[in-house]
Every structure is written in C-alpha cells, then in structure tokens.
XYZ file of C-alpha atoms in Angstrom:
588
model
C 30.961 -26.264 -28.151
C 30.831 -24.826 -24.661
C 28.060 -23.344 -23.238
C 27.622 -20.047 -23.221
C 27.738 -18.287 -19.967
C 24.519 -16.122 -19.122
C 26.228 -14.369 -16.065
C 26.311 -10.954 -16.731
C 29.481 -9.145 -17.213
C 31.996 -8.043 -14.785
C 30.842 -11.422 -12.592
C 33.056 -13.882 -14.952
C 35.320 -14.832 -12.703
C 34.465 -15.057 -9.578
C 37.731 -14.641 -6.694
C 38.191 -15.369 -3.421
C 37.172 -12.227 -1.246
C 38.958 -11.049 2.160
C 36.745 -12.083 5.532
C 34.349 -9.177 5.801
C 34.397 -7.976 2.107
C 31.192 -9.554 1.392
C 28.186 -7.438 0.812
C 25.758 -7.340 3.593
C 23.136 -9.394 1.999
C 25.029 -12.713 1.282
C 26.989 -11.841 4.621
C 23.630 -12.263 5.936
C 22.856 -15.333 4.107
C 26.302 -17.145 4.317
C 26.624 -17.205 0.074
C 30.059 -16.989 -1.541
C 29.675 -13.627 -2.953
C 32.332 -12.022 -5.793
C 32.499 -8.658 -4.125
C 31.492 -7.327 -7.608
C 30.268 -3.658 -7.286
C 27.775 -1.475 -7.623
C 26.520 -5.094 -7.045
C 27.382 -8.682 -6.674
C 26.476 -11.659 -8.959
C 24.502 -13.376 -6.145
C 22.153 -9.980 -5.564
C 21.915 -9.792 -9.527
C 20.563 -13.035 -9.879
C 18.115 -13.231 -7.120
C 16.587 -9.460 -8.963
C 18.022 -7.726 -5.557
C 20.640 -5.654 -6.621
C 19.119 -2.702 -5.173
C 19.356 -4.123 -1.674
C 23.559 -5.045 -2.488
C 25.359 -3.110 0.154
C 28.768 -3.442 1.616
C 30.482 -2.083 4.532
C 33.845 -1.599 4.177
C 34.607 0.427 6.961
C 35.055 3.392 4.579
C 32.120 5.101 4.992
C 28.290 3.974 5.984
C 25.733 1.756 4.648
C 22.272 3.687 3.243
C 21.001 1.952 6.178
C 23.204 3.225 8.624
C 22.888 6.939 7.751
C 18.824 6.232 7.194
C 18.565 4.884 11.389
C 20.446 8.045 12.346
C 18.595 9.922 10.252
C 15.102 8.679 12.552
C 17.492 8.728 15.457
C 17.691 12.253 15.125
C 14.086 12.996 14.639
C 13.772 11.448 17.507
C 15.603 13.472 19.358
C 14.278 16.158 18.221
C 10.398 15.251 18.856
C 11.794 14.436 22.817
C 13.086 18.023 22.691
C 9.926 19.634 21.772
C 8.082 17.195 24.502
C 10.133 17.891 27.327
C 11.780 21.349 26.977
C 13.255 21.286 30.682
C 15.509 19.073 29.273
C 17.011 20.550 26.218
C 18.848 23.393 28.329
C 21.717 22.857 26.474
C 21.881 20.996 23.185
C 21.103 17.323 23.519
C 23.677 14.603 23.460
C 22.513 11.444 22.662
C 24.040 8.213 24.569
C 23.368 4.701 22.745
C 24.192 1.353 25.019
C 26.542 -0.195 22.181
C 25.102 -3.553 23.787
C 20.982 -2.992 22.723
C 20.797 -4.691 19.485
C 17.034 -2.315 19.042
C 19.271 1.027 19.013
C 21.454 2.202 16.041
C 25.318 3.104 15.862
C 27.731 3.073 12.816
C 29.426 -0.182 14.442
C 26.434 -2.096 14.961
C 25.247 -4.853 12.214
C 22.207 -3.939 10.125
C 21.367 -7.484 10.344
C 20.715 -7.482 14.031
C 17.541 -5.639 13.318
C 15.350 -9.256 12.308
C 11.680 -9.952 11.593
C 9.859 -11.990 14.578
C 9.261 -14.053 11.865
C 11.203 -17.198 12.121
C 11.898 -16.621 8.380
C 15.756 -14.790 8.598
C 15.371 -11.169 6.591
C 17.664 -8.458 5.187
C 18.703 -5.477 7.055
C 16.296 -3.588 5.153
C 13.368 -5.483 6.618
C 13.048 -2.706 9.358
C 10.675 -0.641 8.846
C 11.918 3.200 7.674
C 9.879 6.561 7.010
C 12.589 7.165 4.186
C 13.151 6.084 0.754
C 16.559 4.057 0.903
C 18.520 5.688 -1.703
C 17.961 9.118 0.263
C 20.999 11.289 0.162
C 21.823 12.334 3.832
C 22.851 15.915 2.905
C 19.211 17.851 2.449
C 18.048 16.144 5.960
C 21.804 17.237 7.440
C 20.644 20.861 6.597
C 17.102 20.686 7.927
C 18.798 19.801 11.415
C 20.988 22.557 11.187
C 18.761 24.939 10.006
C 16.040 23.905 13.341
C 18.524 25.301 15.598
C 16.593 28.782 16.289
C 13.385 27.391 18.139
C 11.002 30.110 19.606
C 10.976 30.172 23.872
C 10.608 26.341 24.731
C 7.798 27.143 27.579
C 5.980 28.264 24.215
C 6.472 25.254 22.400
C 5.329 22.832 24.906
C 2.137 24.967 25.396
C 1.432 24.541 22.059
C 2.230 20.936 22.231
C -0.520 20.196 24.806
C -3.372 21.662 22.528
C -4.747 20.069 20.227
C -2.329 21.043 17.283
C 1.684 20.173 17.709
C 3.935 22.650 16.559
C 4.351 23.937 13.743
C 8.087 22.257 13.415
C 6.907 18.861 14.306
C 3.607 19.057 12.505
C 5.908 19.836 9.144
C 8.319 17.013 10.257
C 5.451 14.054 11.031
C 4.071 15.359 7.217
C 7.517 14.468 5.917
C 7.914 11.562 7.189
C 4.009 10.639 5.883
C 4.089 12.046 2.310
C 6.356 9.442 0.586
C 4.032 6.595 1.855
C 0.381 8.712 1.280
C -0.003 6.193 -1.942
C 0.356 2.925 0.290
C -2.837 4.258 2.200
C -4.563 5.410 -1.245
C -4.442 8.762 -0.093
C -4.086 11.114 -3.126
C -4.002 14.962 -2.344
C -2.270 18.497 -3.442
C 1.032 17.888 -1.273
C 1.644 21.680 -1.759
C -1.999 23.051 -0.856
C -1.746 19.862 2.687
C 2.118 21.802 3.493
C 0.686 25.447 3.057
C -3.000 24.493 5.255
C -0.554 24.075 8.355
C 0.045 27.430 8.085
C -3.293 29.240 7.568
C -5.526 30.879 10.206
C -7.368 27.471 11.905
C -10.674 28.051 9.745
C -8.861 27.406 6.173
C -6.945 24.706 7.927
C -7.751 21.196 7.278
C -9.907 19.299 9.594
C -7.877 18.279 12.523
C -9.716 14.690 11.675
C -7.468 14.539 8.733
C -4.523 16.123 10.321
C -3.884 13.617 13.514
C -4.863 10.687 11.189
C -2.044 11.775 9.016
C -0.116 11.885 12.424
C -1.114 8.921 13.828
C 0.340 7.375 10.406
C 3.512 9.024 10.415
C 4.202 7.805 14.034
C 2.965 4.407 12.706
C 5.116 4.216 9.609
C 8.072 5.083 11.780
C 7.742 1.740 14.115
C 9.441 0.585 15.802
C 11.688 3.892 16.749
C 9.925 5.463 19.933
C 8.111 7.951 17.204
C 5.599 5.088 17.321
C 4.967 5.580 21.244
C 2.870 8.862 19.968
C 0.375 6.486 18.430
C -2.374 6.622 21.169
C -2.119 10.324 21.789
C -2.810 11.351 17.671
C -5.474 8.464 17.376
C -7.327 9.729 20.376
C -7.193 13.306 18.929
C -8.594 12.097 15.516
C -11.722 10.525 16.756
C -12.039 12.990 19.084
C -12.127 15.203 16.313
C -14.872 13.217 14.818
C -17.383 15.119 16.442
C -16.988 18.223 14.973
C -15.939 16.705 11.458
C -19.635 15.540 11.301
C -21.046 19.074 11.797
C -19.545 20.825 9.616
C -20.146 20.063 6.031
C -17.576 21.825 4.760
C -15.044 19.782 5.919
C -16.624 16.861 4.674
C -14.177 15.620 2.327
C -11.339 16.423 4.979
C -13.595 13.948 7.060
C -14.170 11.068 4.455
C -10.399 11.216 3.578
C -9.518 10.318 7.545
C -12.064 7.591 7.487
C -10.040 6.310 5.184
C -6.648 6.144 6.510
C -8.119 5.634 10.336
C -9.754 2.435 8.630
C -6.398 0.963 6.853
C -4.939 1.686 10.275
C -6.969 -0.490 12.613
C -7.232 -3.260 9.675
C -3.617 -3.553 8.689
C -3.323 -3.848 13.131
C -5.699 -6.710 12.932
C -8.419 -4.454 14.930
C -10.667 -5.606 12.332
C -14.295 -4.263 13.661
C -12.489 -0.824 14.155
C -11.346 -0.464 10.439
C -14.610 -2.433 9.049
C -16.224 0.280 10.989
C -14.512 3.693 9.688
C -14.477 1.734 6.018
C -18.475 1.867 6.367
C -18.235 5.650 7.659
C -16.344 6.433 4.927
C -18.627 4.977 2.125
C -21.632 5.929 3.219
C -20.455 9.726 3.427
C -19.472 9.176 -0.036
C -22.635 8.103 -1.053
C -24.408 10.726 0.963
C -22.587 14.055 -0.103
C -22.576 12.938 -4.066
C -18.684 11.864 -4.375
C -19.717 9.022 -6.539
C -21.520 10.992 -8.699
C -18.320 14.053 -8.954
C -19.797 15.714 -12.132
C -22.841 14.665 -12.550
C -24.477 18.157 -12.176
C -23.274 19.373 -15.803
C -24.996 16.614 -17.198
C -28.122 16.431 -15.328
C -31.134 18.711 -15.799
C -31.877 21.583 -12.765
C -35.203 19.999 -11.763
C -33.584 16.565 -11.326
C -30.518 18.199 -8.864
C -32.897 20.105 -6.915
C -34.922 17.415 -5.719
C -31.827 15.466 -4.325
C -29.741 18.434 -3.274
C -30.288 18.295 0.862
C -26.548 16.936 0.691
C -24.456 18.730 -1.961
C -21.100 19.634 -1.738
C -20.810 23.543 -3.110
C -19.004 23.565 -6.917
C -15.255 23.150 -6.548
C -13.265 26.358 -6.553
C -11.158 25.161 -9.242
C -9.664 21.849 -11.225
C -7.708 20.301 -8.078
C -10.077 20.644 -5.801
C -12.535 19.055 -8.648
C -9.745 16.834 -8.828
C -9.307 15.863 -5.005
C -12.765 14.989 -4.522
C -12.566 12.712 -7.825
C -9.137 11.036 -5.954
C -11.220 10.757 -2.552
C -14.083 8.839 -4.320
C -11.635 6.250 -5.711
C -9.820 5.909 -2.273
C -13.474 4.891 -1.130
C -14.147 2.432 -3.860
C -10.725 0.584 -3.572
C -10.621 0.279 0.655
C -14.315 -0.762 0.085
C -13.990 -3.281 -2.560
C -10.411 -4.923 -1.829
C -11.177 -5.147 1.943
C -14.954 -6.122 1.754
C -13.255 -9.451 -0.067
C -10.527 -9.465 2.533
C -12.893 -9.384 5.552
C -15.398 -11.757 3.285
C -18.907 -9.101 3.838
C -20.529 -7.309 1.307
C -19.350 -4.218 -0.345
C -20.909 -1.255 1.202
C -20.941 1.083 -1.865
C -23.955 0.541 -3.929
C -23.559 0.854 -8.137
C -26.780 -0.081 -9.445
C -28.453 1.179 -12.775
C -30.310 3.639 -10.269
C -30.094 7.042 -11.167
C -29.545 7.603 -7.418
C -26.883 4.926 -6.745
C -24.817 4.829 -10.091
C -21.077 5.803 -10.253
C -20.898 8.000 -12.549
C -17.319 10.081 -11.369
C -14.673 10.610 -14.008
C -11.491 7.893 -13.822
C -9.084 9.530 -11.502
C -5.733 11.610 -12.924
C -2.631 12.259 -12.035
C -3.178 15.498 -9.836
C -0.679 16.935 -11.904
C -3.313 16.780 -14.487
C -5.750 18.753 -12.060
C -2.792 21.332 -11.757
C -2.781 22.246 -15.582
C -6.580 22.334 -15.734
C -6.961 18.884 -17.927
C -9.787 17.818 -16.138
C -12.492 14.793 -17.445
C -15.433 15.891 -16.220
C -16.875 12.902 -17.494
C -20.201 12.211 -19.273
C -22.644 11.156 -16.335
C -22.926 7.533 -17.772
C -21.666 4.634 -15.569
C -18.027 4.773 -15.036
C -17.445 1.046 -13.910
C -20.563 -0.510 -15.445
C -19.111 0.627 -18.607
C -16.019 -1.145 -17.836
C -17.377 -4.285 -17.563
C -19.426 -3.961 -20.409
C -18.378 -6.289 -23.595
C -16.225 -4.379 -26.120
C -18.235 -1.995 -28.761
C -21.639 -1.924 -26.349
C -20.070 1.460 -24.518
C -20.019 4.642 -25.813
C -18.758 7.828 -24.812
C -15.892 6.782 -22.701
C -13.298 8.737 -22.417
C -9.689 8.141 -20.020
C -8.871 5.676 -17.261
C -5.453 4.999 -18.939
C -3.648 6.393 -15.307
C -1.994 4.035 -13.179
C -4.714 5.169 -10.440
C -7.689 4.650 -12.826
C -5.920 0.893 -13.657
C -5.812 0.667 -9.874
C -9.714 1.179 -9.427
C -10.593 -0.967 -11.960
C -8.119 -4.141 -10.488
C -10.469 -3.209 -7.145
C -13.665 -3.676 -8.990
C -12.149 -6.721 -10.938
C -11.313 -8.172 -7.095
C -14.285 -7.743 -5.816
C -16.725 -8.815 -8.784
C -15.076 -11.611 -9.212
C -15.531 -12.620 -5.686
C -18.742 -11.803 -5.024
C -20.088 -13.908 -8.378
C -17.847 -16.989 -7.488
C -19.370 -17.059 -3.666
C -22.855 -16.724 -5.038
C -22.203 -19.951 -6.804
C -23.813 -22.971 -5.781
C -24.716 -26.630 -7.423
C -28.058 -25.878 -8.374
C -26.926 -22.935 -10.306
C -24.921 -25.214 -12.124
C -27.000 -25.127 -15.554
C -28.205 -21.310 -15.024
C -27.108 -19.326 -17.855
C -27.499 -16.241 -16.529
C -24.461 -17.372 -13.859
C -22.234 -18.753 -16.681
C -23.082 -15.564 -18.755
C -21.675 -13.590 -15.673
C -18.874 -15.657 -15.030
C -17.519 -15.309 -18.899
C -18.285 -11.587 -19.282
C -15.872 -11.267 -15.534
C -12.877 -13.811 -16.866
C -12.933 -11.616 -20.282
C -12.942 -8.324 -18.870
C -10.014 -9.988 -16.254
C -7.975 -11.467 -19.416
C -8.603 -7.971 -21.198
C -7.253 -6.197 -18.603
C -4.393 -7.832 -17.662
C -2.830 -7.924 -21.425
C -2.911 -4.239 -20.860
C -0.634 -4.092 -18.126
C 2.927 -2.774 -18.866
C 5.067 -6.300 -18.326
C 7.076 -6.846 -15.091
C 10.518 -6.668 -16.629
C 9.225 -2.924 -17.211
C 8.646 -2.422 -13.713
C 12.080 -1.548 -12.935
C 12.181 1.158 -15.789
C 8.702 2.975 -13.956
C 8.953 6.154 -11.416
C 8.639 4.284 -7.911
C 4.970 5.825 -7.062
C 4.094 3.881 -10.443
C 5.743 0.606 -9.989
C 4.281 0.205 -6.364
C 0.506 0.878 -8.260
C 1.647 -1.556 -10.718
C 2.806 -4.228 -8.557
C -0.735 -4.183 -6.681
C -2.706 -4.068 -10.009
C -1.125 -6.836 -11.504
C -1.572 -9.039 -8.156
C -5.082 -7.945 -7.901
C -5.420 -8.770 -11.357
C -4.300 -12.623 -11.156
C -6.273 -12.950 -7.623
C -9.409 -11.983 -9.442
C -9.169 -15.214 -11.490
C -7.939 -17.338 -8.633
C -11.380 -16.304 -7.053
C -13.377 -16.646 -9.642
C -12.473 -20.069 -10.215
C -11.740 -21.284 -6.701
C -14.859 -23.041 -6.401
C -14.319 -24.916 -9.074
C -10.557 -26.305 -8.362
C -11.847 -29.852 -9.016
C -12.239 -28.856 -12.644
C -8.811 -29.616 -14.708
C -9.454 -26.269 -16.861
C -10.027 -24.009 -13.239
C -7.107 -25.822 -11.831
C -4.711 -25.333 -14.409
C -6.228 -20.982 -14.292
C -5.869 -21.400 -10.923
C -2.241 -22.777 -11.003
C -1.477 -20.165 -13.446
C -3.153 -17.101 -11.315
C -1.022 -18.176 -8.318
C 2.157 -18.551 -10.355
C 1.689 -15.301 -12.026
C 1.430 -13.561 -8.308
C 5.034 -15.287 -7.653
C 6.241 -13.878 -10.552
C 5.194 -10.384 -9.753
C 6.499 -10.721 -6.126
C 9.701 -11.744 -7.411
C 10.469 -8.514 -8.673
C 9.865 -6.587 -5.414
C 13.172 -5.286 -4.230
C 13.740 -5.221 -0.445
C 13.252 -1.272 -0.669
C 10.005 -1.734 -2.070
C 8.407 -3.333 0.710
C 7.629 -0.143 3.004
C 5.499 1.469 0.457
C 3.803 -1.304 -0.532
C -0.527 -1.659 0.040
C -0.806 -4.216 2.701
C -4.149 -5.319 0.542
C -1.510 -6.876 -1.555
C -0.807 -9.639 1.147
C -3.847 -11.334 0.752
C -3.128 -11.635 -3.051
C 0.445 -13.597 -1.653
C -2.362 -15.872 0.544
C -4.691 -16.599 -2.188
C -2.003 -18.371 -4.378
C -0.314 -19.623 -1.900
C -3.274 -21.581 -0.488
C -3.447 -22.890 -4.638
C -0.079 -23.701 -4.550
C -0.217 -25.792 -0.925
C -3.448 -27.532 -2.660
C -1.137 -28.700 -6.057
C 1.743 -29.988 -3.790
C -0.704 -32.155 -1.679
C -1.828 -33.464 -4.892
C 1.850 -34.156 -6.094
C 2.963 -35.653 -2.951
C 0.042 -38.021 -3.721
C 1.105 -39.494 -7.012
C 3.584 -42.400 -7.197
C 6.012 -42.411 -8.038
C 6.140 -38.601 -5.952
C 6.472 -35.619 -8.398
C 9.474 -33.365 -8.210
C 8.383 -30.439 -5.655
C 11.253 -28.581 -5.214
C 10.015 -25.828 -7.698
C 6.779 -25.504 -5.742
C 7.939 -25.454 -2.833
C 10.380 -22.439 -3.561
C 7.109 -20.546 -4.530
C 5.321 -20.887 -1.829
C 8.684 -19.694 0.094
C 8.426 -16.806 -2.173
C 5.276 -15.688 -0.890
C 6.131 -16.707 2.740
C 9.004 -14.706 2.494
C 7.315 -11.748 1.403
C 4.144 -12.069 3.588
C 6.598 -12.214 6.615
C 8.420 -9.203 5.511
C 5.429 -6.852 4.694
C 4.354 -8.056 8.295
C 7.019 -6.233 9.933
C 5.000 -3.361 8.631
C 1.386 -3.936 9.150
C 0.839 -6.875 11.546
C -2.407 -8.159 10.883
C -0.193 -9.768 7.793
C 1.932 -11.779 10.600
C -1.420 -13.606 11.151
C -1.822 -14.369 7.770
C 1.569 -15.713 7.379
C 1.212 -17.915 10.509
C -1.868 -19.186 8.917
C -0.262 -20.358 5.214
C 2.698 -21.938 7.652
C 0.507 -23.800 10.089
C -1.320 -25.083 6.831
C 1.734 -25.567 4.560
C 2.965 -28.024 8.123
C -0.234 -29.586 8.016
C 0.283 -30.906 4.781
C 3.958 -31.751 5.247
C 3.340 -33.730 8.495
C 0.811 -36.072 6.184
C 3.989 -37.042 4.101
C-alpha cells in the first residue's frame, strides 16, 4: 500500500510556477515553492506561514505598506523639527539606488541582518504589528493636516515636553511593544496624562524613557537619531523624580525600561546600574509588600512607615503598583543570572524583607474591581514550598503571574547550582534544595498550555508564553550544568536544551519584534549543551550521525541573530556560540 501523504491539502500537486511567482520567503531562500495561497507548502512546513508573502505586482506586500507607514512618521517628526521647511506640504524624494530607504519597487529582502546568517524581509525591525491594516494609520495622516502656527510647535519642541502630536505618535508606536520591556500600565489613564495640567502628568522620567524606547524600537529609520536627545531628558529628569515621592512609582517604572535599554545595547554597568535603582526603591517605598497594611496590625505599620506610599485611589492604581513590583522582580532575577551577580531584591522570612504582594492580574481585572489583595503571607516562598505545606493561597493562574514565577524558577535555580561545590557533595541540606527546585521546575512546566496551543493564544499571551516556557527549560539546564558529567544531568540537560528548540521553532518571523530579549540567553544556554553533545559525538567511532544536532543549534543561531537586529547586545552573544560552535568544528 502506498504511503500516505502528510502534506496538507491544497499542496498535492505541486506545478511549475512562472519566474517571479514565488512567495518572497522561498524567493529569498532559492526553494521550489507551489505558489499555493494564503500560503505555500514550503512556509507550512517550516511553521512560517505567517511570514508567506508574495508580490505579484498587484498590490503591496504587508511589508511594503508597514516601511511607508514609518516613512511617513518620519516625515512627519522632520516637519515638527524644522518648521521652516514644511512651507508647503512635504514631498518626499527616495534615491531608488539606497538599498536602506523604502519604495514599492524595491525588494524587502535587501533589508538583511549584519549577521552573516541570510534573514527574511521581516527581520527589520518595525514599530507595527505586521498584519496592520493600512487604512486607520491612512486616516490619522489625513486627519494631522490642521497643525497649530509652526513657530508654536517648535517652541514647544525645544522644552522639555514634545508636542502634543508627536508625544501621542512616539506612545503609539511604544504601546504594542510595552510587554517586551515588562512594562504593564492603564494604556487609557498613560494616553489621557499627556493631556492634563503638568502636576497630574506623569513624571517626565517615565515619559522620555517611554520616548527614548519608541525612537529605539523604530531603528533603524532616522526616528532612532532622537535617541540621545530623550535619554538625556530622562536622567535629567532623575533629579526631580527622587524628590518627589509622589511620583515614585512613575520613577521606579523608568528605572526599569532605562535599565532594559542600556542592557539589551550591551552598556551593561548602565542597565546593572538603573536595575539596582529600581529594586532598591521597591524595597524602600513597600512595593514588595503591596497589601500588606490590611493584614498587619497599626502599631507594627507605624514603626516602619518613614517610606509609605499613600493608599491607592482605587483598584488600578492598587493594581499598577502590584504590575510595577513584578516588573522589578523579573528584570532583577532574569538579568542578575544573565550578568552572573547576585539578585538585588531581598525575600527572606524577615518580616521586613518578605514578598508578600498579590500575583499580578490582567489590568483588566483591576478595571472591574477584582482585585487579590492577598493574605500578607509569602507570595514566592509559598511557591516553592512542597505541595499541601501552603495555605491560604489564592491566584497566580495569569500569564503575568506564570511569568514571575519562570523568573524566580531562573534565578533559584542558578543561584543553588553556582553555590555548589565538591565538598558539598554529601550535604543534605544541598541535595534537599536541589530536589525541592527540579520538582517545583517539573511542576510548573506540566502546567504550561502546550506549544501547538501557542498559535491559538491572543499575541500579548503567546509572546509571555514563549518566554515562560524557555525560562522554564533553562532553569533545569542550570541547575544541572554543573553536573554534565553525570549521564542522568546530561540526558536533563540534553532534554532542557531540546525543549528550548522546540519552543523557538514555533516563533513566526512576526513574532520576533515583541519578543523579551532575556529570552536570548535561554537560546545560549542550550545551545552551549548542544555544542558540548556534538563534541562528544564527533568523538565516538565510528562518528555519530550529527546532522539533527547540528540543525538545532542553527535553530537557535538563527534566532539569536535575528532578535539581534533588535537589541544588539544579543549580536555578541551570537558571535560568541559561533566562534565556539568553529572551535569545535576546526578540532574535526
């Protein structure tokens, strides 16, 4: 009996296409591709089909209309800068011969990655989700037509605000990525501070970091040449941020973002730096302790209350100080393991130093009032805590709350596996730790929805997903690093780094400009396993097939390499995992 065919249907038969009639991708790639549409057999099988386009001449690419789309908002930012030139409405010219500018003729493909790895027209970086529709931005062009005098505007522009139309415009451009920073906020109470009187405002800290990331996130379009003048107005702001305690969280929240900043650059003593600021303010004004008050007696609160925050007006702003704890705990966990130094956020059994603050919610939640306030017990000592020895523990089901606890997973397991040493080797009280860590990992993890859901999540969720299950799998690969010479921790290990290929197999091309750049050092962790099993194989004789290993660890190059086009200090690390993967290969 033949074999059945598992090619999906409508790619059966497979027929010679016309030159050019290929979609862009295995245009790109030189494959024989069907011309099937909405997408091709070749996309389907390598998970891509979101990233099958084809030009046809008949109208453009989601690409196409997404560069003119920035093209335009650039145009319109040089406007606002330089008003002596926008007399008359601006034409723009484009020299049809620079492969860095955008026109309908030009290939999407002559955008590439400095990589020497060869990547997909959607490898440049974009502000804007690629299945936008092009008709809602058409009418926010039109409708910016009716400017107030332009000697106004570019007063305004030199203070220290921008206007208000290119304040509202850098804040669209931010908002769909404000979850790839960990930044969680009321989008509709951020939109309606721009236009309060300057004291209900929000700190101008927060507001030129958001700036500063919004030019950022639009490299490398000449929005990005605005980078020095917003990050020189938020830490100029810095000043006043720390004098005024009511703008404290506004303050903590910047620290935040200015840290991810300078660390996904590679200014690494910069964003270690701000990290630090922004835990210890934490720690200082109570955010790790967010309801603590209802459950603590009056006598108790008054004799630590020389740096309280005053109650939250109502459930989200409850709820936004709850959000801005978390985005402390996960930059300081994840990156204290990244940089290899100590966590900086303490979570003892001190009544002073526990963290006690509910599991974060969906601010939607906040909206409607269903608020945990929590019990005052240990939040994440609970979590760690064997099964049936916690009670009273309530939520942190959310996709953020599964997000925190993949951070403290990351970071636990880390900091027990570089404690380890030989003479420890009989201590119980290590290989107590080191089970109650790999349970609590192996717990978690079968609680994760399974990758061939991802595609059926909202996109906010499947980007939280995708970093929780890759923190997940490098929590055991550090664990049991140290122990690689151990056939159980190898064949763990082996399985950890596998799993993280697996999970970065099902990241479309879209997917990688909202993606945490924390998640590349997940993609160097099992690729340094992987490297470490093919030396081995290329050992043995007669030599072990390595083909399949070898395509894994060009899985993660691959994807290291294209998240670097993003943030940069991931460039290094893929230069890093090729120098070593060379190493090996020259020893052949």
């Amino acid at each position: 009996m033949a074999e059945k065919s598992t090619v999906p249907s409508g790619h059966q038969h497979p027929t010679s296409l016309q030159r050019g009639k290929a979609c862009l991708r295995c245009r790109k790639r030189k494959m024989r591709c069907d011309g099937s549409k909405p997408a091709c057999a070749q996309c389907v099988r390598a998970k891509k089909s979101d990233a099958c386009e084809y030009d046809d001449g008949k109208g453009k690419t989601r690409t196409q209309l997404m560069r003119e789309h920035i093209a335009r908002l650039e145009s319109r930012i040089k406007e606002l800068e330089m008003p002596e030139m926008a007399t008359s409405p601006p034409i723009t010219l484009f020299d049809p011969h620079a492969p860095a500018y955008f026109s309908e003729s030009s290939s999407p493909s002559s955008h590439n990655s400095p990589s020497t790895l060869s990547l997909s027209a959607s490898a440049s970086p974009s502000p804007f989700p690629l299945d936008m529709d092009s008709s809602p931005w058409d009418a926010q062009w039109a409708s910016m037509t009716d400017f107030p005098a332009l000697g106004s505007v570019a007063d305004s522009y030199g203070s220290e605000d921008p206007p208000l139309e290119l304040a509202q415009m850098l804040l669209d451009i931010f908002l769909p990525h404000r979850h790839q920073c960990g930044f969680e906020v009321h989008v509709g109470r951020l939109r309606e501070s721009l236009t309060l009187p300057r004291s209900e405002q929000r700190h101008p800290v927060l507001m030129n970091s958001i700036y500063l990331w919004a030019c950022y996130l639009s490299r490398p379009t000449s929005l990005c040449e605005h980078e020095p003048l917003y990050l020189s107005r938020a830490l100029a702001a810095v000043s006043d941020a720390i004098s005024n305690p009511a703008k404290v969280v506004d303050f903590i929240q910047a620290s935040c973002l200015l840290a991810i900043y300078f660390l996904s650059n590679g200014r690494v003593f910069e964003g270690s730096y701000h990290a630090s600021v922004a835990a210890s303010l934490a720690i200082q004004w109570g955010l790790h302790q967010v309801g603590a008050e209802d459950c603590t007696p009056r006598n108790v609160i008054s004799e630590r209350s020389a740096f309280r925050l005053d109650p939250a007006k109502d459930s989200i702003e409850q709820g936004e100080r709850i959000l801005t704890f978390w985005q402390v705990y996960n930059l300081d966990r994840c990156w204290s393991v990244a940089l290899q130094r100590p966590a900086t956020l303490p979570d003892s059994k001190h009544p002073w130093t526990a963290v006690s603050t509910p599991w974060p919610q969906r601010m939607e939640e906040y909206e409607t009032g269903e608020l945990d306030i929590g019990h005052g017990s240990p939040t994440i000592q609970a979590f760690f805590a064997p099964q049936g020895h916690v009670q009273n523990v309530t939520g942190g089901f959310s996709s953020l709350a599964m997000r925190v606890k993949a951070s403290a997973l990351f970071e636990g397991a880390s900091r027990l596996s570089s404690s380890w040493s030989p003479r420890l080797s009989s201590s119980s009280s290590f290989t107590d730790s080191f089970r109650t860590i790999e349970h609590t990992i192996t717990r978690f993890t079968t609680t994760l929805l399974p990758l061939h859901q991802l595609a059926a999540t909202m996109p906010d969720d499947k980007y939280h997903l995708i970093a929780i299950h890759s923190l997940a799998h490098a929590s055991m690969i550090c664990l049991h690093e140290h122990f690689l010479d151990d056939q159980v921790s190898r064949e763990v290990l082996l399985r950890g780094a596998r799993s993280i290929v697996a999970v970065a197999k099902y990241i479309g091309d879209a997917d990688y400009d909202f993606l945490d750049p924390l998640i590349g050092y997940c993609w160097v962790s099992a690729a340094r396993i992987l490297i470490t099993d093919l030396v081995q194989l290329q050992a043995t004789w007669p030599m072990a097939n390595t083909s399949e290993i070898r395509g894994e660890i060009g899985t993660l190059l691959y994807s290291l390499t294209k998240l670097s086009t993003r943030f940069p200090l991931l460039g290094f690390q893929a230069s890093k995992v090729q120098k070593l993967l060379d190493a090996n290969q020259l020893g052949q």
